[in-house]
PDB file of C-alpha atoms in Angstrom:
ATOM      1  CA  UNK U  13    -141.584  37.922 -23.319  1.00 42.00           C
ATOM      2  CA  UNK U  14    -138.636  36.304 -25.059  1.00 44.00           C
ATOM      3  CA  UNK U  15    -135.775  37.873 -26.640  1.00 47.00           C
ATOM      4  CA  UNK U  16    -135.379  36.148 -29.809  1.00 52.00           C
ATOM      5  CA  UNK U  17    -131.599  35.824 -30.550  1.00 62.00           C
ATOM      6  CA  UNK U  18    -130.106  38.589 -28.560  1.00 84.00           C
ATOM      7  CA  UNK U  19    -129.612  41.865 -27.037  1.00 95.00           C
ATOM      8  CA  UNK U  20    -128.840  44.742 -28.911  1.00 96.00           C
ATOM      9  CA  UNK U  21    -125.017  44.729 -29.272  1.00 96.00           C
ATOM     10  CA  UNK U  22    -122.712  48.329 -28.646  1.00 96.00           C
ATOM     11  CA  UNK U  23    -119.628  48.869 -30.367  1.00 94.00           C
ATOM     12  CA  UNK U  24    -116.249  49.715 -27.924  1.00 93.00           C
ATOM     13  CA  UNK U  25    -117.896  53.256 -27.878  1.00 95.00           C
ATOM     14  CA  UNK U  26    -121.395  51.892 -26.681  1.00 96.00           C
ATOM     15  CA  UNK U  27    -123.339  52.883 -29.919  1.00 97.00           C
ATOM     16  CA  UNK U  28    -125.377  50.982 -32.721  1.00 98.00           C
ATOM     17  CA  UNK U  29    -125.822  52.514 -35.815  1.00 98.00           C
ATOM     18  CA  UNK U  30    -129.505  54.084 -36.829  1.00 98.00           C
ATOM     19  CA  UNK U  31    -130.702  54.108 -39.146  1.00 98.00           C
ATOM     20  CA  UNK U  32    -134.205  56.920 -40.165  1.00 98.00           C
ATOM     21  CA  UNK U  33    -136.344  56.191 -42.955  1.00 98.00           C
ATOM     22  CA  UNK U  34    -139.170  58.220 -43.399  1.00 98.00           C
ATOM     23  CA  UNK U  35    -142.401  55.878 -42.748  1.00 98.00           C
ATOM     24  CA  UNK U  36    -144.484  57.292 -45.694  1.00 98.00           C
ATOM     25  CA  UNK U  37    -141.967  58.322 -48.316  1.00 98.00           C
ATOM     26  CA  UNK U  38    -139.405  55.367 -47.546  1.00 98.00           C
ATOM     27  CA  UNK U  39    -136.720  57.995 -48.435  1.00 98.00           C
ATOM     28  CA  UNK U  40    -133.708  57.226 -46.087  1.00 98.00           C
ATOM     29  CA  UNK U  41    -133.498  60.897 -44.184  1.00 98.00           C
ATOM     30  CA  UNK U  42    -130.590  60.347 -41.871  1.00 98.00           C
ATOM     31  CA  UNK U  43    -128.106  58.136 -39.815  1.00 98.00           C
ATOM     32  CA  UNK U  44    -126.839  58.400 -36.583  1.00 98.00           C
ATOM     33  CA  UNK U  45    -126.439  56.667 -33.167  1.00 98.00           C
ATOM     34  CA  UNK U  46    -127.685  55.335 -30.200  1.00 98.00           C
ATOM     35  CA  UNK U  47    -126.158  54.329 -26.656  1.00 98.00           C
ATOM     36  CA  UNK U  48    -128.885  52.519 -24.530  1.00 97.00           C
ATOM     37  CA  UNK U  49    -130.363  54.864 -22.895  1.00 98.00           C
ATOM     38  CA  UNK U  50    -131.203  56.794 -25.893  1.00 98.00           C
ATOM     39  CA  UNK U  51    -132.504  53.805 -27.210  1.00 98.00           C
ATOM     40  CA  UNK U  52    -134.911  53.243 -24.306  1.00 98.00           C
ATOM     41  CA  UNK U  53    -135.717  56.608 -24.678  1.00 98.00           C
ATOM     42  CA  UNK U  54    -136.849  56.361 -28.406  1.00 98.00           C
ATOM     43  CA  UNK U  55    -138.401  53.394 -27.069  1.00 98.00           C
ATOM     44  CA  UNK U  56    -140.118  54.882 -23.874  1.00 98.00           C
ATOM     45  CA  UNK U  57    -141.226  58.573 -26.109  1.00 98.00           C
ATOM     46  CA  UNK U  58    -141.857  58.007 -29.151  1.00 98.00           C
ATOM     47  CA  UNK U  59    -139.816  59.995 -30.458  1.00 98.00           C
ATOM     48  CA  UNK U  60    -136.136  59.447 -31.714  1.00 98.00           C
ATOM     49  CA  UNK U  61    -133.343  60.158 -29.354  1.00 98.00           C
ATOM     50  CA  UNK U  62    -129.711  59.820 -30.296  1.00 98.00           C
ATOM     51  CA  UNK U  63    -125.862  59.965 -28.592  1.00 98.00           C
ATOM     52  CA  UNK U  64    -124.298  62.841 -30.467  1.00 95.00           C
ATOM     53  CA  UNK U  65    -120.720  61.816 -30.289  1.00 91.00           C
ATOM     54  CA  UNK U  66    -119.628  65.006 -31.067  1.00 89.00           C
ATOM     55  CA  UNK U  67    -121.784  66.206 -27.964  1.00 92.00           C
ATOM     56  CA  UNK U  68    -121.508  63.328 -26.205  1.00 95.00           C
ATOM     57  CA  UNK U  69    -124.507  64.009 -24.852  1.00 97.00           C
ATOM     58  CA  UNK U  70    -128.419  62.715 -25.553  1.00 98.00           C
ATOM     59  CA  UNK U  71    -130.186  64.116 -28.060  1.00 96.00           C
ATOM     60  CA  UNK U  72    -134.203  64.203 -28.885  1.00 97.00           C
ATOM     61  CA  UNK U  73    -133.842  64.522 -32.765  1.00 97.00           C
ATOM     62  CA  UNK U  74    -135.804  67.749 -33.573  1.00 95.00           C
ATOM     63  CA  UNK U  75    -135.962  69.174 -30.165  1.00 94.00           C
ATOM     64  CA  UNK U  76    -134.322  72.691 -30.970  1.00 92.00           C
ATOM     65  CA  UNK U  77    -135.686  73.124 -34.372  1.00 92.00           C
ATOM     66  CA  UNK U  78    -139.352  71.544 -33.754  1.00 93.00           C
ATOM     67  CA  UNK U  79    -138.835  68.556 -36.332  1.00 94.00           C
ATOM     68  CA  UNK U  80    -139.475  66.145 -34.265  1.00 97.00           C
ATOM     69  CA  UNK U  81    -138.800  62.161 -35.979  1.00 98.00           C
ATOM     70  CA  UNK U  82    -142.385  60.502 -34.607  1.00 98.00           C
ATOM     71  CA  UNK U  83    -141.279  56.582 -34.254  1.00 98.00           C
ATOM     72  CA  UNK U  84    -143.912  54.567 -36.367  1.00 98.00           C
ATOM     73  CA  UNK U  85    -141.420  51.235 -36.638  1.00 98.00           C
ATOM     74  CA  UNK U  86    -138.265  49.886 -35.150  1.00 98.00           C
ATOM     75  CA  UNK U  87    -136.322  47.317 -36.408  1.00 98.00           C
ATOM     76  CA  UNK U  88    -133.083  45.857 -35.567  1.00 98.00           C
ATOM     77  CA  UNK U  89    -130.249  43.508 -37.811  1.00 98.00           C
ATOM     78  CA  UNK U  90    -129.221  40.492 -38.176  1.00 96.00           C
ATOM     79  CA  UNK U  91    -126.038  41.040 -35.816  1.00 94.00           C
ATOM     80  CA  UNK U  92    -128.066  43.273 -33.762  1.00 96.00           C
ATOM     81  CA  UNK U  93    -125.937  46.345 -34.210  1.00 96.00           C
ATOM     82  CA  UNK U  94    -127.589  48.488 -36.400  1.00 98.00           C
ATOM     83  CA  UNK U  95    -130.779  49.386 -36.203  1.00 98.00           C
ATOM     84  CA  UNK U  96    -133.733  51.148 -38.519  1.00 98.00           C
ATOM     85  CA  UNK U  97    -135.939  53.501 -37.352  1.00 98.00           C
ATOM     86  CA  UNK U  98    -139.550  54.230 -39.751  1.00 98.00           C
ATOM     87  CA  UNK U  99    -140.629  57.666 -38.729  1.00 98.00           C
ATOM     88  CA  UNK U 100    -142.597  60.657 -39.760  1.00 98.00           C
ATOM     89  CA  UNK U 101    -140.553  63.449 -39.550  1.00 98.00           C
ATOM     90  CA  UNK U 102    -142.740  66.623 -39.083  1.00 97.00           C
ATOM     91  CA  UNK U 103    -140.151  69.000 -41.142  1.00 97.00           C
ATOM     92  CA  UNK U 104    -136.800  68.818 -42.837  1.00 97.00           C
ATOM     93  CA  UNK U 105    -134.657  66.310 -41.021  1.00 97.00           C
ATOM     94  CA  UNK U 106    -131.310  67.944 -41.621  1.00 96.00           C
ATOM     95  CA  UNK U 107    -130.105  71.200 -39.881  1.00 93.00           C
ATOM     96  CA  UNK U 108    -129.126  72.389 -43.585  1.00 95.00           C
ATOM     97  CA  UNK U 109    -133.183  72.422 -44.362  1.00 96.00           C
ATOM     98  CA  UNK U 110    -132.630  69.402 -46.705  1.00 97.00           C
ATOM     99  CA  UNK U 111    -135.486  66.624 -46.329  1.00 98.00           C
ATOM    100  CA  UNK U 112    -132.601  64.202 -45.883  1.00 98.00           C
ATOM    101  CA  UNK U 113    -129.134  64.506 -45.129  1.00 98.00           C
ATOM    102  CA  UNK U 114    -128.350  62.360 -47.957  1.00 98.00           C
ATOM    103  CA  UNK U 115    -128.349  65.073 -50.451  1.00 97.00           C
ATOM    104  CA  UNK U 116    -125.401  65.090 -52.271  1.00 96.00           C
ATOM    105  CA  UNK U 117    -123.897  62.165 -55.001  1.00 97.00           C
ATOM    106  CA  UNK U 118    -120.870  61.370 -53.817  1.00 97.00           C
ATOM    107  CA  UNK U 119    -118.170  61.234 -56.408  1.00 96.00           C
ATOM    108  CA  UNK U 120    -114.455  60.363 -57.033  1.00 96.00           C
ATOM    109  CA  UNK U 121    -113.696  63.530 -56.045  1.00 95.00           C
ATOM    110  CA  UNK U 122    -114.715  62.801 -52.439  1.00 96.00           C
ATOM    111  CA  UNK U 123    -113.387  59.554 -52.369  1.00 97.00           C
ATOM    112  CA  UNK U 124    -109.865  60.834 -53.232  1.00 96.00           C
ATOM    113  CA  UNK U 125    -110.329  63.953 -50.979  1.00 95.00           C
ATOM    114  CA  UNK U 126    -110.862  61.661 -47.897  1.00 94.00           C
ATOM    115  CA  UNK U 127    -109.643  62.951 -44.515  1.00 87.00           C
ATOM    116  CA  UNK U 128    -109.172  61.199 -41.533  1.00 79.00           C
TER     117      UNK U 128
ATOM    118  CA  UNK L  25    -114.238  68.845 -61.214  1.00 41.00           C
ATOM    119  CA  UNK L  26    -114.495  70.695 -58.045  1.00 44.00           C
ATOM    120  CA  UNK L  27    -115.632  69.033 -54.815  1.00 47.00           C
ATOM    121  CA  UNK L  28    -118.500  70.083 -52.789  1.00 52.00           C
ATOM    122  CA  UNK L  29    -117.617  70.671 -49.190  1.00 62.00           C
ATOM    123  CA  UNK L  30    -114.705  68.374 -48.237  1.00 83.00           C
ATOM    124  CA  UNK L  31    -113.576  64.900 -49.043  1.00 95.00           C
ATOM    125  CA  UNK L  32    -115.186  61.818 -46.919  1.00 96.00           C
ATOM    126  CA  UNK L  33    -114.493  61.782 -43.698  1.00 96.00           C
ATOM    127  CA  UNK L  34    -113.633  58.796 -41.694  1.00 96.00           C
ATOM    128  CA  UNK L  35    -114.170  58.068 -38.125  1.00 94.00           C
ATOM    129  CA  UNK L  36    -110.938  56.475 -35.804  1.00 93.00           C
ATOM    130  CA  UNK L  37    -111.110  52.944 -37.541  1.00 95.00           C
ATOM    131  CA  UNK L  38    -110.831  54.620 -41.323  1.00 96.00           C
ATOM    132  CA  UNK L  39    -114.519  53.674 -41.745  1.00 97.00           C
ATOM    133  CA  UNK L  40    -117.560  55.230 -42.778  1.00 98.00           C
ATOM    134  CA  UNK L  41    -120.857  54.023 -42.426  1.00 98.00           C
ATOM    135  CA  UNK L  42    -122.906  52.792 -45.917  1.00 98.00           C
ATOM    136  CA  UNK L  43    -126.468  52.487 -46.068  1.00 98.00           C
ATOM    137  CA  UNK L  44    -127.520  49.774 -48.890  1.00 98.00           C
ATOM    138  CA  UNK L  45    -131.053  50.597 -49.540  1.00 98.00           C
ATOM    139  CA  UNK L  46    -132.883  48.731 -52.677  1.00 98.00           C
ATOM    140  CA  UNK L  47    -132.727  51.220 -55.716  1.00 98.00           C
ATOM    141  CA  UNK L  48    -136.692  49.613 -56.844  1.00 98.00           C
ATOM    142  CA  UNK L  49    -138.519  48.981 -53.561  1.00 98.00           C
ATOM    143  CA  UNK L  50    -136.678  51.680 -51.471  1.00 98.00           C
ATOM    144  CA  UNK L  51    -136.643  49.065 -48.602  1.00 98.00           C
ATOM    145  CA  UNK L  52    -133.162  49.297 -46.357  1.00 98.00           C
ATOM    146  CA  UNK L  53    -131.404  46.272 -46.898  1.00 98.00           C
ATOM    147  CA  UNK L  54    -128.589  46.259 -44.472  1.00 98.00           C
ATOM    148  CA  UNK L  55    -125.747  48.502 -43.084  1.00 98.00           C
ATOM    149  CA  UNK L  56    -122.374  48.102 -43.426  1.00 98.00           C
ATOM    150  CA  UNK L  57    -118.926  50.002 -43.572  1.00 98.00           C
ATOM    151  CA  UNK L  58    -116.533  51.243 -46.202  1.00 98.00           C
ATOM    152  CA  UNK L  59    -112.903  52.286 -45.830  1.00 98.00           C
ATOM    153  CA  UNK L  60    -111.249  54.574 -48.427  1.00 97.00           C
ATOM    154  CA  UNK L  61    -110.681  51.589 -50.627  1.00 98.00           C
ATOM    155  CA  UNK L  62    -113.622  50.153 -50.448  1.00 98.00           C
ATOM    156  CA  UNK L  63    -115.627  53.529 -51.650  1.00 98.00           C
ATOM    157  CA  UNK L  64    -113.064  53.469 -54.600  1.00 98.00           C
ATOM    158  CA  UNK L  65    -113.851  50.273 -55.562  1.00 98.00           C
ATOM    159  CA  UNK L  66    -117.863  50.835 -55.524  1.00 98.00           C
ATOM    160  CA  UNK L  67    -117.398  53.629 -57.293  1.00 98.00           C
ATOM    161  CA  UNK L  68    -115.149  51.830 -59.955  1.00 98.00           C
ATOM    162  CA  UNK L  69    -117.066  48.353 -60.729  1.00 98.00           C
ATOM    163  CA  UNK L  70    -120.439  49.159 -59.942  1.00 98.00           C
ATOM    164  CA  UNK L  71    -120.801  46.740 -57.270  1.00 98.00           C
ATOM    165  CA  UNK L  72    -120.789  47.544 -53.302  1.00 98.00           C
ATOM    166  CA  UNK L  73    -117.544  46.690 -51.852  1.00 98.00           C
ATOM    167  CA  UNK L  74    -117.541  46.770 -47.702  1.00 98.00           C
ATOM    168  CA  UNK L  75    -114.158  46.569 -45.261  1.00 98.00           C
ATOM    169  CA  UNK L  76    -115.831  43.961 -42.787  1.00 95.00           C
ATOM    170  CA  UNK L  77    -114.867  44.649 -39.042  1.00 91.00           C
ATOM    171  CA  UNK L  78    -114.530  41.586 -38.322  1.00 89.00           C
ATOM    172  CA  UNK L  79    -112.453  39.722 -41.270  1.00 92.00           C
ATOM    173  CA  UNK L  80    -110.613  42.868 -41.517  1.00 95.00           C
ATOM    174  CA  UNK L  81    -110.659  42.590 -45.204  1.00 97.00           C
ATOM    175  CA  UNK L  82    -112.590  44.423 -48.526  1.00 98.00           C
ATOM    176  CA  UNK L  83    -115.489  42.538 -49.038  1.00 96.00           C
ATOM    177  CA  UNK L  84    -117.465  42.738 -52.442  1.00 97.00           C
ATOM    178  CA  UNK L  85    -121.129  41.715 -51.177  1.00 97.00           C
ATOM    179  CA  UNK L  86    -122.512  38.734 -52.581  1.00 95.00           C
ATOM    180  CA  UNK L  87    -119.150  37.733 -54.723  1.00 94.00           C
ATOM    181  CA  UNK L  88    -119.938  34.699 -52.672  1.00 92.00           C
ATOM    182  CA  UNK L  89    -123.192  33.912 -52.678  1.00 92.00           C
ATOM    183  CA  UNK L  90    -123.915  35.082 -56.396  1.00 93.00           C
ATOM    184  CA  UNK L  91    -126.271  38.243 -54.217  1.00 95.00           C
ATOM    185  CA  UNK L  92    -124.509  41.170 -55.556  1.00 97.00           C
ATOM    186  CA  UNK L  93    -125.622  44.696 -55.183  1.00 98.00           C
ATOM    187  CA  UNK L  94    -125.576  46.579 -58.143  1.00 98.00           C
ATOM    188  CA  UNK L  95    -125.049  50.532 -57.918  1.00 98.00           C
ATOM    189  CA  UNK L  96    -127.676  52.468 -58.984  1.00 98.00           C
ATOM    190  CA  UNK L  97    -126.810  55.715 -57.158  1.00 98.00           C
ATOM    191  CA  UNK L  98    -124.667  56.552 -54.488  1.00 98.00           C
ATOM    192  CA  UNK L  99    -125.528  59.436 -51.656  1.00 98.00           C
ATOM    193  CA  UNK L 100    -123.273  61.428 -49.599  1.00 98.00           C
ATOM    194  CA  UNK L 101    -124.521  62.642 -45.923  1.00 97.00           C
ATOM    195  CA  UNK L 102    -123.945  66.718 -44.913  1.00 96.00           C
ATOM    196  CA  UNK L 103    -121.742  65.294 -42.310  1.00 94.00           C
ATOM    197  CA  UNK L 104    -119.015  63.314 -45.136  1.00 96.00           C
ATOM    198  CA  UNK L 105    -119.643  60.535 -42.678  1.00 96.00           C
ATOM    199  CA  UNK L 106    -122.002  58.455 -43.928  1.00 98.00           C
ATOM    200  CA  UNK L 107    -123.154  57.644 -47.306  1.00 98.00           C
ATOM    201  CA  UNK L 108    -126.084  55.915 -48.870  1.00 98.00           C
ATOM    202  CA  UNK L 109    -126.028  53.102 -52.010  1.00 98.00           C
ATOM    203  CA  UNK L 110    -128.726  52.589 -53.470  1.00 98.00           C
ATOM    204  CA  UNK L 111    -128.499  49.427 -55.626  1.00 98.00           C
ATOM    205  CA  UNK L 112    -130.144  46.218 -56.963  1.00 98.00           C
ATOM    206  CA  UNK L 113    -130.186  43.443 -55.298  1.00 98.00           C
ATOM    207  CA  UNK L 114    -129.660  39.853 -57.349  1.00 97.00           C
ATOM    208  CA  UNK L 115    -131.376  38.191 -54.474  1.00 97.00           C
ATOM    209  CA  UNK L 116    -131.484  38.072 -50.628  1.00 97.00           C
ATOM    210  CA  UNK L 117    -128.730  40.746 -49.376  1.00 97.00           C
ATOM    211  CA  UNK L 118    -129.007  39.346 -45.554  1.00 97.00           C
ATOM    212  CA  UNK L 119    -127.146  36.068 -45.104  1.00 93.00           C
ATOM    213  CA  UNK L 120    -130.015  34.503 -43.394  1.00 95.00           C
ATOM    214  CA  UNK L 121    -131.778  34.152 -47.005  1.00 96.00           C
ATOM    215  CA  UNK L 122    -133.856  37.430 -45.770  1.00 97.00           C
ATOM    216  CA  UNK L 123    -134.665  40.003 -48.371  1.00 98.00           C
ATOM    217  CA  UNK L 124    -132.959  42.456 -45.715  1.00 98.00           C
ATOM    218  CA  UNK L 125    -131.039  42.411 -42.832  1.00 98.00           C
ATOM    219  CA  UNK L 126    -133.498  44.224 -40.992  1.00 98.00           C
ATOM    220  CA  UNK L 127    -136.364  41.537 -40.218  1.00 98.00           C
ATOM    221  CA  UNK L 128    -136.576  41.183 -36.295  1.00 97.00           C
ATOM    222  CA  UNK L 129    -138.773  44.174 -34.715  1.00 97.00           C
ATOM    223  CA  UNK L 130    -136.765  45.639 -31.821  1.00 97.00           C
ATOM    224  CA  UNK L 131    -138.004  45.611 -28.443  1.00 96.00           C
ATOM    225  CA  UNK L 132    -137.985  46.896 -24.982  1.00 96.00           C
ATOM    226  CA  UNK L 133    -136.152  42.921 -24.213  1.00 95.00           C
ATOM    227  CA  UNK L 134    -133.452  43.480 -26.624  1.00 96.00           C
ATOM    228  CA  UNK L 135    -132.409  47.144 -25.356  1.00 97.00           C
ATOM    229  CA  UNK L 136    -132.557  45.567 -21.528  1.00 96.00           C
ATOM    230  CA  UNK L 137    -130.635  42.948 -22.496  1.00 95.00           C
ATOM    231  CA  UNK L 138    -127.884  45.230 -24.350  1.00 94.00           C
ATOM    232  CA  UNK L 139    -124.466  43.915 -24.771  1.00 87.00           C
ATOM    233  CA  UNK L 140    -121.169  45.846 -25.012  1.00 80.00           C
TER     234      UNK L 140
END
Protein backbone atom coordinates (compact mmCIF):
# COMPACT_ATOMS: atom_id res chain seq x y z
CA UNK A 1 0.00 0.00 0.00
CA UNK A 2 1.11 3.59 -0.51
CA UNK A 3 2.27 5.98 1.95
CA UNK A 4 0.50 9.06 1.18
CA UNK A 5 2.90 12.03 1.83
CA UNK A 6 5.35 10.63 4.25
CA UNK A 7 6.73 8.79 7.08
CA UNK A 8 6.13 9.69 10.43
CA UNK A 9 8.80 12.31 11.28
CA UNK A 10 10.99 12.13 15.00
CA UNK A 11 12.22 15.09 16.56
CA UNK A 12 16.39 15.15 17.44
CA UNK A 13 15.19 12.96 20.45
CA UNK A 14 13.29 10.38 18.16
CA UNK A 15 9.72 11.20 19.50
CA UNK A 16 6.34 12.57 17.98
CA UNK A 17 4.00 14.03 20.11
CA UNK A 18 0.55 11.99 21.11
CA UNK A 19 -1.86 12.92 21.46
CA UNK A 20 -5.17 10.59 23.67
CA UNK A 21 -8.61 11.52 23.24
CA UNK A 22 -11.04 9.45 24.70
CA UNK A 23 -13.09 7.74 21.66
CA UNK A 24 -16.58 8.12 23.31
CA UNK A 25 -16.36 11.23 25.45
CA UNK A 26 -13.93 13.20 22.97
CA UNK A 27 -12.44 14.65 26.23
CA UNK A 28 -8.63 15.06 25.53
CA UNK A 29 -7.21 12.65 28.58
CA UNK A 30 -3.50 12.95 28.07
CA UNK A 31 -0.29 13.71 25.97
CA UNK A 32 2.77 12.08 25.67
CA UNK A 33 5.28 10.42 23.27
CA UNK A 34 6.24 7.94 21.02
CA UNK A 35 9.70 6.65 19.49
CA UNK A 36 8.99 4.02 16.70
CA UNK A 37 8.94 1.18 18.22
CA UNK A 38 6.37 2.21 20.62
CA UNK A 39 4.50 3.31 17.85
CA UNK A 40 4.55 -0.08 16.11
CA UNK A 41 3.72 -1.39 19.23
CA UNK A 42 0.44 0.68 19.69
CA UNK A 43 0.10 -0.29 16.23
CA UNK A 44 0.87 -4.13 16.50
CA UNK A 45 -1.39 -4.38 20.33
CA UNK A 46 -3.85 -2.40 20.42
CA UNK A 47 -3.13 -0.84 23.04
CA UNK A 48 -1.14 2.51 23.58
CA UNK A 49 2.52 2.30 24.23
CA UNK A 50 4.67 5.33 24.88
CA UNK A 51 8.71 6.42 25.37
CA UNK A 52 8.70 7.82 28.88
CA UNK A 53 11.53 10.22 28.59
CA UNK A 54 11.88 10.43 32.02
CA UNK A 55 12.26 6.49 31.95
CA UNK A 56 13.59 6.31 28.85
CA UNK A 57 12.19 3.27 28.55
CA UNK A 58 8.75 1.78 26.71
CA UNK A 59 5.79 2.05 28.30
CA UNK A 60 2.19 0.14 27.77
CA UNK A 61 -0.04 3.06 29.11
CA UNK A 62 -2.04 1.40 31.97
CA UNK A 63 0.06 -1.61 32.44
CA UNK A 64 0.81 -1.15 36.31
CA UNK A 65 -2.43 0.32 37.28
CA UNK A 66 -4.83 -1.87 34.89
CA UNK A 67 -6.13 1.26 32.80
CA UNK A 68 -5.29 0.15 29.88
CA UNK A 69 -5.92 3.07 26.67
CA UNK A 70 -7.77 0.41 24.03
CA UNK A 71 -6.73 2.09 20.45
CA UNK A 72 -10.12 2.63 18.53
CA UNK A 73 -8.42 5.43 15.95
CA UNK A 74 -5.06 6.73 14.94
CA UNK A 75 -4.41 9.66 13.21
CA UNK A 76 -1.41 11.51 12.27
CA UNK A 77 -0.73 15.63 11.18
CA UNK A 78 -0.20 17.49 8.62
CA UNK A 79 3.76 17.57 9.20
CA UNK A 80 3.56 14.13 10.40
CA UNK A 81 4.91 14.78 13.85
CA UNK A 82 2.25 14.65 16.09
CA UNK A 83 -0.05 12.26 16.24
CA UNK A 84 -3.78 11.54 17.89
CA UNK A 85 -4.69 8.59 19.38
CA UNK A 86 -8.99 7.86 19.93
CA UNK A 87 -9.13 5.36 22.72
CA UNK A 88 -11.27 3.94 25.41
CA UNK A 89 -9.56 4.15 28.42
CA UNK A 90 -10.90 1.45 30.86
CA UNK A 91 -10.25 3.77 34.15
CA UNK A 92 -8.80 7.11 35.08
CA UNK A 93 -6.00 7.93 32.69
CA UNK A 94 -3.83 9.90 35.06
CA UNK A 95 -1.77 8.34 37.96
CA UNK A 96 -3.41 11.23 40.20
CA UNK A 97 -7.01 9.28 39.60
CA UNK A 98 -8.12 12.28 37.43
CA UNK A 99 -10.07 11.13 34.13
CA UNK A 100 -7.61 13.37 32.31
CA UNK A 101 -4.48 14.86 33.11
CA UNK A 102 -5.73 18.07 31.94
CA UNK A 103 -7.32 18.99 35.13
CA UNK A 104 -6.26 22.11 36.19
CA UNK A 105 -6.90 25.94 34.40
CA UNK A 106 -3.84 27.21 33.97
CA UNK A 107 -3.46 30.78 35.03
CA UNK A 108 -1.05 33.80 35.11
CA UNK A 109 0.19 32.54 38.02
CA UNK A 110 1.75 29.55 36.23
CA UNK A 111 2.79 31.36 33.40
CA UNK A 112 4.92 33.74 35.54
CA UNK A 113 6.05 30.83 37.85
CA UNK A 114 7.62 29.02 34.80
CA UNK A 115 10.75 26.92 35.43
CA UNK A 116 13.03 25.63 33.13
CA UNK B 1 -3.53 34.23 44.23
CA UNK B 2 -1.66 31.20 45.14
CA UNK B 3 -0.44 28.70 42.54
CA UNK B 4 -1.31 25.14 42.45
CA UNK B 5 1.70 22.91 42.29
CA UNK B 6 4.52 24.75 40.47
CA UNK B 7 4.84 27.14 37.61
CA UNK B 8 4.97 25.60 33.83
CA UNK B 9 7.58 23.72 33.14
CA UNK B 10 9.51 23.76 29.99
CA UNK B 11 11.41 21.10 28.31
CA UNK B 12 15.37 21.93 26.88
CA UNK B 13 14.09 24.20 23.93
CA UNK B 14 11.86 26.56 26.51
CA UNK B 15 8.77 24.89 24.97
CA UNK B 16 5.80 23.27 26.08
CA UNK B 17 3.51 21.37 24.19
CA UNK B 18 -0.33 23.01 23.47
CA UNK B 19 -3.14 21.03 22.50
CA UNK B 20 -5.79 23.28 20.41
CA UNK B 21 -8.89 21.31 20.64
CA UNK B 22 -12.33 23.03 19.28
CA UNK B 23 -14.17 24.52 22.42
CA UNK B 24 -17.93 23.41 20.38
CA UNK B 25 -17.20 20.12 18.60
CA UNK B 26 -14.42 18.88 21.01
CA UNK B 27 -12.55 17.68 17.83
CA UNK B 28 -8.44 18.13 18.19
CA UNK B 29 -7.48 20.57 15.82
CA UNK B 30 -3.76 20.56 15.77
CA UNK B 31 -0.68 20.60 18.13
CA UNK B 32 1.66 23.05 18.52
CA UNK B 33 4.21 24.67 21.05
CA UNK B 34 4.33 27.64 23.36
CA UNK B 35 7.34 29.27 25.00
CA UNK B 36 6.93 31.43 28.14
CA UNK B 37 5.92 34.32 25.97
CA UNK B 38 3.79 32.84 23.97
CA UNK B 39 1.50 31.39 27.06
CA UNK B 40 1.54 35.11 28.26
CA UNK B 41 0.30 36.34 25.31
CA UNK B 42 -2.73 33.66 25.02
CA UNK B 43 -3.50 34.33 28.20
CA UNK B 44 -3.53 38.20 27.61
CA UNK B 45 -5.51 38.69 24.12
CA UNK B 46 -7.57 35.79 24.01
CA UNK B 47 -6.13 34.42 20.98
CA UNK B 48 -3.54 31.31 20.76
CA UNK B 49 -0.13 32.54 20.25
CA UNK B 50 2.56 29.53 19.29
CA UNK B 51 6.72 29.92 19.18
CA UNK B 52 7.03 27.94 15.76
CA UNK B 53 10.19 25.62 15.68
CA UNK B 54 10.90 26.29 12.67
CA UNK B 55 10.55 30.29 12.05
CA UNK B 56 11.82 30.59 15.47
CA UNK B 57 9.39 33.31 16.11
CA UNK B 58 5.78 33.92 18.28
CA UNK B 59 3.23 33.11 16.03
CA UNK B 60 -0.48 34.28 16.67
CA UNK B 61 -2.46 31.44 14.64
CA UNK B 62 -4.44 32.55 11.88
CA UNK B 63 -3.28 36.49 12.15
CA UNK B 64 -2.57 35.49 8.61
CA UNK B 65 -5.06 33.75 7.20
CA UNK B 66 -8.01 35.60 9.09
CA UNK B 67 -8.37 31.57 11.06
CA UNK B 68 -7.88 32.68 14.53
CA UNK B 69 -8.46 30.60 17.55
CA UNK B 70 -10.33 32.16 20.08
CA UNK B 71 -9.75 31.06 23.87
CA UNK B 72 -12.43 29.59 25.44
CA UNK B 73 -10.57 27.77 28.24
CA UNK B 74 -7.20 26.90 28.80
CA UNK B 75 -6.00 23.40 30.66
CA UNK B 76 -2.93 22.67 32.49
CA UNK B 77 -1.49 18.87 32.48
CA UNK B 78 -0.37 17.19 36.20
CA UNK B 79 2.99 17.13 34.66
CA UNK B 80 3.22 21.48 34.03
CA UNK B 81 4.31 20.21 30.66
CA UNK B 82 1.69 20.33 28.53
CA UNK B 83 -1.38 22.31 28.36
CA UNK B 84 -4.64 22.18 26.52
CA UNK B 85 -6.65 25.38 24.64
CA UNK B 86 -9.66 24.93 23.97
CA UNK B 87 -10.90 27.63 21.56
CA UNK B 88 -13.04 28.61 18.52
CA UNK B 89 -12.02 28.27 15.47
CA UNK B 90 -12.97 31.22 12.68
CA UNK B 91 -12.42 28.63 10.05
CA UNK B 92 -10.01 25.83 8.96
CA UNK B 93 -7.09 25.77 11.74
CA UNK B 94 -4.83 23.30 9.41
CA UNK B 95 -3.14 25.17 6.57
CA UNK B 96 -4.23 22.67 4.08
CA UNK B 97 -7.92 24.30 4.29
CA UNK B 98 -8.68 21.08 6.66
CA UNK B 99 -10.96 21.63 9.58
CA UNK B 100 -7.92 19.98 11.59
CA UNK B 101 -4.59 19.11 11.22
CA UNK B 102 -5.26 15.69 11.99
CA UNK B 103 -6.96 14.22 8.67
CA UNK B 104 -4.58 11.38 7.32
CA UNK B 105 -5.20 7.93 9.32
CA UNK B 106 -1.79 6.62 10.39
CA UNK B 107 -0.54 3.43 9.28
CA UNK B 108 1.72 0.54 9.64
CA UNK B 109 3.59 2.39 6.06
CA UNK B 110 4.09 5.61 7.73
CA UNK B 111 5.73 4.17 11.10
CA UNK B 112 8.09 1.82 8.63
CA UNK B 113 8.90 4.54 6.77
CA UNK B 114 9.81 6.84 9.95
CA UNK B 115 12.13 9.67 9.50
CA UNK B 116 14.50 11.26 12.06
Amino acid sequence: MAVKGKGLKLDDKGLVAAIVQDANTNQVLMLGYMNKESAELTLKTGTVWFYSRSRQELWNKGATSGNMLKVKELWLDCDNDAVLVKAEPAGPTCHTGEVSCFFEPLTAEHVAATEG
